[in-house]
Every structure is written in structure tokens, then in C-alpha cells.
GROMACS .gro file of C-alpha atoms in nm:
model
  145
    1MET     CA    1  -1.188  -1.356  19.784
    2ALA     CA    2  -0.810  -1.372  19.734
    3PRO     CA    3  -0.633  -1.706  19.783
    4ILE     CA    4  -0.484  -1.772  20.126
    5TYR     CA    5  -0.106  -1.756  20.112
    6ASN     CA    6   0.037  -2.108  20.055
    7VAL     CA    7   0.402  -2.112  19.962
    8ALA     CA    8   0.351  -2.450  19.796
    9ASP     CA    9   0.089  -2.301  19.558
   10TRP     CA   10   0.184  -1.936  19.498
   11TYR     CA   11   0.334  -1.716  19.229
   12TRP     CA   12   0.625  -1.466  19.224
   13ARG     CA   13   0.693  -1.205  18.959
   14ALA     CA   14   1.029  -1.056  18.881
   15ALA     CA   15   1.079  -0.700  18.755
   16ASP     CA   16   1.185  -0.842  18.415
   17GLY     CA   17   0.851  -1.021  18.381
   18ARG     CA   18   0.946  -1.377  18.486
   19LEU     CA   19   0.673  -1.555  18.662
   20PHE     CA   20   0.745  -1.854  18.896
   21GLY     CA   21   0.477  -2.091  19.013
   22SER     CA   22   0.569  -2.294  19.324
   23LYS     CA   23   0.317  -2.565  19.251
   24ALA     CA   24   0.474  -2.618  18.912
   25SER     CA   25   0.819  -2.566  19.059
   26LYS     CA   26   0.924  -2.365  18.755
   27GLU     CA   27   0.880  -2.045  18.564
   28VAL     CA   28   0.542  -2.038  18.395
   29PRO     CA   29   0.409  -1.835  18.103
   30GLU     CA   30   0.160  -1.554  18.156
   31ASP     CA   31  -0.114  -1.756  17.990
   32ASP     CA   32  -0.060  -2.062  18.210
   33PRO     CA   33  -0.415  -2.200  18.288
   34ALA     CA   34  -0.339  -2.253  18.662
   35PHE     CA   35  -0.205  -1.901  18.690
   36ALA     CA   36  -0.513  -1.761  18.506
   37ALA     CA   37  -0.746  -1.950  18.751
   38TRP     CA   38  -0.538  -1.831  19.049
   39THR     CA   39  -0.557  -1.467  18.937
   40GLU     CA   40  -0.927  -1.489  18.859
   41ALA     CA   41  -0.970  -1.608  19.217
   42GLY     CA   42  -0.809  -1.281  19.330
   43GLY     CA   43  -0.442  -1.394  19.351
   44ILE     CA   44  -0.174  -1.132  19.301
   45PRO     CA   45   0.186  -1.252  19.258
   46THR     CA   46   0.436  -1.165  19.531
   47VAL     CA   47   0.740  -0.963  19.422
   48TRP     CA   48   1.027  -1.200  19.343
   49PRO     CA   49   1.276  -1.188  19.631
   50ARG     CA   50   1.613  -1.028  19.596
   51ASP     CA   51   1.962  -1.152  19.692
   52GLU     CA   52   2.230  -0.957  19.879
   53GLU     CA   53   2.328  -0.771  19.553
   54ASP     CA   54   1.964  -0.661  19.517
   55GLU     CA   55   1.916  -0.898  19.211
   56GLN     CA   56   1.601  -1.108  19.169
   57THR     CA   57   1.769  -1.449  19.128
   58GLN     CA   58   1.654  -1.809  19.142
   59GLU     CA   59   1.866  -1.856  19.451
   60ALA     CA   60   1.684  -1.577  19.633
   61LEU     CA   61   1.347  -1.736  19.550
   62ASP     CA   62   1.487  -2.086  19.643
   63ALA     CA   63   1.569  -1.945  19.992
   64VAL     CA   64   1.194  -1.867  20.033
   65LEU     CA   65   1.086  -2.204  19.897
   66ALA     CA   66   1.352  -2.427  20.063
   67PRO     CA   67   1.193  -2.460  20.405
   68ASN     CA   68   0.888  -2.615  20.240
   69ARG     CA   69   1.067  -2.876  20.022
   70THR     CA   70   1.078  -3.238  20.118
   71PRO     CA   71   1.421  -3.303  20.265
   72ASN     CA   72   1.498  -3.595  20.036
   73SER     CA   73   1.378  -3.438  19.714
   74PRO     CA   74   1.661  -3.362  19.482
   75THR     CA   75   1.698  -3.028  19.308
   76ILE     CA   76   1.709  -3.090  18.938
   77THR     CA   77   1.717  -2.894  18.615
   78TYR     CA   78   1.583  -3.068  18.299
   79LYS     CA   79   1.826  -3.028  18.011
   80ALA     CA   80   1.529  -2.933  17.788
   81ASP     CA   81   1.466  -2.636  18.020
   82ILE     CA   82   1.827  -2.515  17.974
   83TYR     CA   83   1.771  -2.511  17.600
   84ARG     CA   84   1.429  -2.347  17.630
   85ARG     CA   85   1.584  -2.068  17.835
   86CYS     CA   86   1.887  -1.999  17.620
   87THR     CA   87   1.920  -1.805  17.297
   88ASP     CA   88   2.025  -1.975  16.970
   89ALA     CA   89   2.368  -1.825  17.016
   90GLU     CA   90   2.400  -1.956  17.371
   91ALA     CA   91   2.286  -2.301  17.252
   92GLU     CA   92   2.559  -2.293  16.990
   93SER     CA   93   2.816  -2.205  17.266
   94ILE     CA   94   2.694  -2.489  17.480
   95GLU     CA   95   2.723  -2.731  17.189
   96MET     CA   96   3.077  -2.616  17.116
   97ALA     CA   97   3.179  -2.655  17.480
   98LEU     CA   98   3.032  -3.005  17.490
   99ALA     CA   99   3.218  -3.102  17.171
  100GLY     CA  100   3.546  -3.006  17.344
  101ALA     CA  101   3.461  -3.176  17.680
  102PRO     CA  102   3.626  -3.503  17.789
  103VAL     CA  103   3.437  -3.803  17.662
  104ARG     CA  104   3.312  -3.913  18.001
  105GLN     CA  105   3.162  -3.575  18.090
  106ARG     CA  106   3.011  -3.533  17.742
  107ARG     CA  107   2.848  -3.880  17.755
  108LEU     CA  108   2.709  -3.818  18.104
  109PHE     CA  109   2.558  -3.493  17.995
  110GLU     CA  110   2.424  -3.637  17.670
  111SER     CA  111   2.262  -3.940  17.829
  112ALA     CA  112   2.091  -3.763  18.119
  113LEU     CA  113   1.739  -3.609  18.096
  114HIS     CA  114   1.816  -3.381  18.381
  115LEU     CA  115   2.098  -3.251  18.596
  116ASP     CA  116   2.087  -3.320  18.971
  117HIS     CA  117   2.236  -3.019  19.144
  118SER     CA  118   2.424  -3.243  19.384
  119ASP     CA  119   2.591  -3.435  19.101
  120GLU     CA  120   2.936  -3.374  18.950
  121ALA     CA  121   2.780  -3.336  18.604
  122PHE     CA  122   2.591  -3.034  18.737
  123ALA     CA  123   2.909  -2.884  18.878
  124PHE     CA  124   3.081  -2.934  18.543
  125ALA     CA  125   2.792  -2.766  18.353
  126GLN     CA  126   2.777  -2.481  18.606
  127GLU     CA  127   3.147  -2.414  18.589
  128ALA     CA  128   3.141  -2.418  18.205
  129MET     CA  129   2.838  -2.193  18.181
  130VAL     CA  130   2.977  -1.941  18.427
  131GLY     CA  131   3.285  -1.925  18.217
  132MET     CA  132   3.082  -1.869  17.899
  133PHE     CA  133   2.797  -1.653  18.014
  134GLY     CA  134   2.882  -1.513  18.358
  135LYS     CA  135   2.734  -1.618  18.693
  136LYS     CA  136   2.399  -1.444  18.660
  137ARG     CA  137   2.315  -1.589  18.323
  138ALA     CA  138   2.444  -1.935  18.412
  139ASP     CA  139   2.224  -1.925  18.719
  140GLU     CA  140   1.921  -1.837  18.503
  141LEU     CA  141   1.992  -2.117  18.252
  142LEU     CA  142   2.059  -2.379  18.529
  143ALA     CA  143   1.771  -2.275  18.761
  144ALA     CA  144   1.580  -2.559  18.908
  145SER     CA  145   1.308  -2.701  18.691
   0.00000   0.00000   0.00000
């Protein structure tokens, strides 16, 4: 018997193979034990939603998940997730940009474990990454953890 749809405990698959687990609140690997148990129980991931440009973005998925989030829960991205998602060349570009950033912004970024999407440090990182990698790739790198 397939699992009953529960947006708080569901999986979405993008055309490029990304797999998002709402219970984990992040992209998960294909061999994730919770995903394996869910599929063994008959679960089939829903197609990742698309935005107005017909792209399967984190924002499109967030629009599906948003109504089920606790109002006071912040949206964050762990800095480690940014580096897990990026290529070695992208990591080098990020480090070069940080080296040239004003001391205050650099220290805030370096001392934080995560970026709160409502904080000025996130806005700084987003602006810098859009400039380096374009909006789509910046959105992928800075997607909520």
C-alpha cells in the first residue's frame, strides 16, 4: 500500500535527478535510508514543481512547501551545504570573492554556521553568487538546507 500523501513527509524528483525530502528539508541522495523505506512502502516521488519559466527550481518547490512551514521558523542554508553543492572551481571563486569582501561582511560569513535568508549576510552572498554564477546556479547553491 502506497503512503498517503503528506507534504511534511514526501519526496520530489527533478528531471536532472535531484531528489528532495520534505521531512529532511533538503536534497537527499538516492540511497538515503528513509527514502529507501518510503519507496519500499510503495512511495513514488512527485515531479518537482516548475516555476513560471518552466524550470524546476528550489523556489517552485518552496511554494508547495511554504503553507506547511511553521510561521516563525527561519529559512536557512548551512554554509557546508553550499560547499557540498558547488564544484571545486565554484568553491575557488567563492573564496576569491570572500577575500575581496569588506572585513565586516567577510567576518560575518566566516563566523556563521548557516545563512538566514532574512539576514543581510544572505543578501550579500546571494548578490555575489548571482554575479559570479548567474541566478539559477546561485539559487541552487543557496537553496534552503
